[in-house]
Short mmCIF file of C-alpha atoms in Angstrom, two decimals:
data_model
loop_
_atom_site.label_atom_id
_atom_site.label_comp_id
_atom_site.label_asym_id
_atom_site.label_seq_id
_atom_site.Cartn_x
_atom_site.Cartn_y
_atom_site.Cartn_z
CA ARG A 1 8.04 -6.31 10.64
CA VAL A 2 7.22 -10.60 9.87
CA ASN A 3 4.50 -12.06 12.15
CA GLY A 4 5.05 -8.45 13.96
CA ARG A 5 8.67 -8.97 15.04
CA GLU A 6 11.06 -6.41 13.53
CA ILE A 7 13.98 -7.52 11.60
CA SER A 8 17.19 -7.71 14.05
CA PRO A 9 20.00 -5.69 13.05
CA ARG A 10 22.11 -8.30 12.51
CA ALA A 11 20.22 -9.57 9.42
CA LEU A 12 19.81 -6.20 9.06
CA ALA A 13 23.11 -5.34 7.78
CA ARG A 14 24.36 -9.07 6.59
CA LEU A 15 20.76 -8.17 4.23
CA VAL A 16 22.70 -4.62 3.47
CA SER A 17 25.99 -6.39 2.65
CA ARG A 18 23.56 -8.73 0.38
CA VAL A 19 22.05 -6.48 -1.30
CA ARG A 20 25.53 -4.07 -1.54
CA SER A 21 26.41 -6.57 -3.46
CA LYS A 22 25.35 -7.82 -6.58
CA GLU A 23 23.80 -3.65 -6.88
CA GLU A 24 27.42 -3.28 -7.11
CA ALA A 25 28.05 -6.46 -9.80
CA LEU A 26 24.86 -4.64 -11.70
CA LEU A 27 26.21 -2.09 -12.00
CA ARG A 28 29.95 -3.41 -13.58
CA GLU A 29 28.56 -5.84 -15.26
CA GLN A 30 26.18 -2.31 -16.79
CA ARG A 31 22.86 -3.77 -16.18
CA ILE A 32 22.73 -0.35 -14.21
CA ASP A 33 23.59 2.74 -14.45
CA HIS A 34 23.44 4.64 -10.90
CA ARG A 35 23.10 3.29 -6.83
CA LEU A 36 19.66 2.35 -5.25
CA THR A 37 18.39 4.74 -3.92
CA PHE A 38 18.04 5.01 0.17
CA PHE A 39 14.11 3.66 -0.68
CA GLU A 40 15.44 0.39 -2.92
CA LEU A 41 17.62 -0.51 -1.02
CA VAL A 42 15.38 -1.14 1.76
CA THR A 43 12.66 -2.73 -0.16
CA ALA A 44 14.81 -4.61 -1.65
CA CYS A 45 15.91 -5.84 1.88
CA ALA A 46 12.79 -6.24 2.81
CA PHE A 47 11.62 -8.11 -0.14
CA LEU A 48 14.50 -10.32 0.82
CA HIS A 49 13.86 -10.84 3.88
CA PHE A 50 9.96 -12.47 3.49
CA SER A 51 11.79 -14.53 0.72
CA GLU A 52 14.34 -15.67 3.29
CA THR A 53 11.13 -15.83 6.33
CA ARG A 54 8.56 -16.82 3.65
CA VAL A 55 5.92 -14.97 4.15
CA GLN A 56 2.46 -16.09 3.21
CA ILE A 57 1.03 -12.41 2.76
CA ALA A 58 2.84 -9.22 2.97
CA VAL A 59 1.75 -5.47 3.95
CA THR A 60 3.76 -3.86 1.03
CA GLU A 61 3.37 0.63 1.07
CA VAL A 62 3.48 2.31 -1.87
CA GLY A 63 7.13 4.80 -0.78
CA LEU A 64 5.85 7.16 -3.27
CA GLY A 65 3.07 7.28 -6.44
CA GLY A 66 2.70 3.75 -7.18
CA ARG A 67 3.31 3.22 -10.86
CA LEU A 68 7.25 3.81 -10.90
CA ASP A 69 7.90 3.27 -7.35
CA ALA A 70 10.21 -0.14 -5.64
CA THR A 71 7.67 -1.68 -4.13
CA ASN A 72 5.30 -2.07 -7.97
CA ILE A 73 6.82 -5.41 -8.57
CA VAL A 74 5.30 -7.39 -6.41
CA SER A 75 1.90 -9.29 -8.45
CA PRO A 76 -0.43 -7.96 -5.10
CA ARG A 77 -3.74 -10.43 -4.35
CA ALA A 78 -5.69 -6.11 -4.00
CA CYS A 79 -3.97 -3.27 -4.07
CA VAL A 80 -5.66 -0.34 -1.83
CA ILE A 81 -6.11 3.21 -2.59
CA THR A 82 -6.23 4.66 0.60
CA GLY A 83 -7.62 8.17 -0.55
CA ILE A 84 -5.46 11.13 -3.59
CA SER A 85 -3.74 13.97 -2.54
CA TYR A 86 -2.40 17.13 -3.15
CA ASP A 87 0.82 15.92 -2.49
CA HIS A 88 4.02 15.37 -4.29
CA GLN A 89 3.47 17.84 -7.43
CA ASN A 90 7.12 17.79 -8.40
CA LEU A 91 7.22 14.85 -9.34
CA LEU A 92 3.80 13.53 -9.41
CA GLY A 93 2.07 16.21 -11.08
CA LYS A 94 0.10 19.33 -10.59
CA THR A 95 -3.59 18.32 -10.56
CA LEU A 96 -5.91 15.81 -8.86
CA GLY A 97 -6.32 13.35 -11.48
CA ALA A 98 -2.69 13.40 -12.89
CA ILE A 99 -1.55 12.20 -9.23
CA ALA A 100 -4.36 9.55 -9.41
CA ARG A 101 -2.64 8.17 -12.58
CA GLU A 102 0.58 7.99 -11.15
CA LYS A 103 -0.85 6.21 -8.31
CA ALA A 104 -3.54 3.48 -10.26
CA GLY A 105 -0.18 2.34 -11.08
CA ILE A 106 0.04 -0.18 -8.82
CA VAL A 107 -3.35 -1.77 -10.63
CA LYS A 108 -2.97 -5.02 -11.92
CA PRO A 109 -4.94 -7.29 -14.38
CA GLY A 110 -7.28 -8.57 -13.32
CA VAL A 111 -6.65 -7.54 -9.45
CA PRO A 112 -9.07 -6.03 -7.52
CA VAL A 113 -9.13 -2.46 -6.12
CA VAL A 114 -10.05 -1.30 -2.97
CA SER A 115 -10.90 2.75 -3.41
CA GLY A 116 -10.77 5.19 0.16
CA CYS A 117 -10.98 8.17 -2.83
CA THR A 118 -13.39 11.46 -2.67
CA GLN A 119 -11.75 13.43 -5.02
CA PRO A 120 -14.04 12.88 -8.18
CA ASP A 121 -11.47 13.49 -10.51
CA ALA A 122 -9.12 10.72 -8.75
CA ILE A 123 -12.58 8.82 -8.51
CA ARG A 124 -12.74 9.46 -12.55
CA VAL A 125 -8.94 7.58 -12.93
CA LEU A 126 -9.14 5.66 -11.04
CA ARG A 127 -12.42 4.23 -11.94
CA LYS A 128 -10.60 3.69 -16.02
CA GLN A 129 -7.26 2.06 -14.66
CA ALA A 130 -9.70 -0.48 -13.11
CA ASP A 131 -11.73 -1.08 -16.07
CA ARG A 132 -9.16 -1.14 -18.37
CA ALA A 133 -6.55 -3.26 -16.02
CA GLY A 134 -9.31 -5.95 -15.60
CA ALA A 135 -9.84 -5.34 -12.00
CA PRO A 136 -13.42 -5.30 -9.83
CA ILE A 137 -13.09 -2.24 -7.97
CA LEU A 138 -14.72 -1.45 -4.59
CA GLU A 139 -15.65 1.49 -3.45
CA ILE A 140 -15.89 2.12 1.01
CA ASP A 141 -17.95 5.23 -0.02
CA ARG A 142 -20.75 4.00 -2.45
CA GLN A 143 -20.01 0.50 -1.60
CA CYS A 144 -20.19 0.15 2.50
CA ALA A 145 -21.00 1.65 5.05
CA ILE A 146 -18.76 2.94 8.44
CA ARG A 147 -20.75 3.44 11.29
CA ILE A 148 -19.17 5.36 14.12
CA THR A 149 -20.90 3.78 17.98
CA GLY A 150 -18.52 4.87 19.99
CA LYS A 151 -15.96 6.71 21.30
CA ARG A 152 -13.16 6.14 24.66
CA GLN A 153 -10.04 8.34 25.39
CA GLY A 154 -9.65 8.90 20.94
CA HIS A 155 -10.22 5.65 20.42
CA TYR A 156 -13.38 5.00 18.66
CA SER A 157 -15.71 2.03 17.47
CA MET A 158 -17.36 0.91 14.15
CA ASP A 159 -19.56 -1.28 12.21
CA PHE A 160 -18.96 -1.50 8.35
CA GLU A 161 -20.97 -3.32 6.05
CA THR A 162 -19.60 -4.63 2.96
CA PRO A 163 -21.42 -5.91 -0.33
CA ARG A 164 -20.71 -9.52 1.63
CA SER A 165 -20.81 -8.97 5.67
CA ILE A 166 -21.65 -6.97 8.41
CA TYR A 167 -19.00 -6.48 11.13
CA ARG A 168 -20.57 -5.10 14.41
CA ASN A 169 -19.06 -3.60 16.73
CA LEU A 170 -14.69 -3.34 16.46
CA ARG A 171 -13.22 -1.14 18.65
CA LEU A 172 -10.03 0.58 16.51
CA SER A 173 -7.21 -0.86 18.66
CA LEU A 174 -5.27 3.36 17.29
CA ALA A 175 -6.35 6.47 17.83
CA GLY A 176 -8.40 9.15 15.75
CA ARG A 177 -11.79 9.19 14.15
CA PHE A 178 -9.86 8.77 10.53
CA GLN A 179 -8.70 4.97 11.93
CA ALA A 180 -12.09 4.01 10.81
CA ARG A 181 -11.46 4.36 7.73
CA ASN A 182 -8.07 2.57 8.05
CA ALA A 183 -9.62 -0.05 9.55
CA ALA A 184 -12.46 -0.72 6.52
CA LEU A 185 -10.22 -0.60 3.82
CA ALA A 186 -8.09 -3.18 5.35
CA ILE A 187 -11.35 -5.15 5.55
CA ALA A 188 -12.65 -4.22 2.46
CA ALA A 189 -9.39 -5.73 1.95
CA VAL A 190 -8.08 -8.41 3.60
CA GLU A 191 -11.75 -9.36 2.09
#
């Protein structure tokens, strides 16, 4: 999506053709040794679309893990790690520390990190990686405050305080209490 509008099927087909054509050339030249995965193909198409439409800011979500993810080629303005849990253990590791190391692979030198992690093992890994990269880290559960101020038909409102600002009576458009944490992470990342 660019400015809230999904890419048209025709434009997407054109991008897929361009990426597949380049993939074939790279395979022939032996610059790559296997075909792109579906996610890699879609990611390449998205980045090409963003480039062609001259997107100034893109919100890019990691597909799996972080360190080896196709999206990890970007040079971000901020990195957000929403949380660490026991997911994709067959690929990311069996412990929260191992999973956190994979997810912390998105941390770049000097680039601010916003963390919603609550697990002590994961927090230690993220702090260590941020420190190694010279990346300032903001932990929303330690340095910010979320206060739920209301609920209406499953939609919450909240106040959110960061080290920089206080945001009052924010009404969340998505249902569910967990959306307050998501909104907090997004606000902190924009700051």
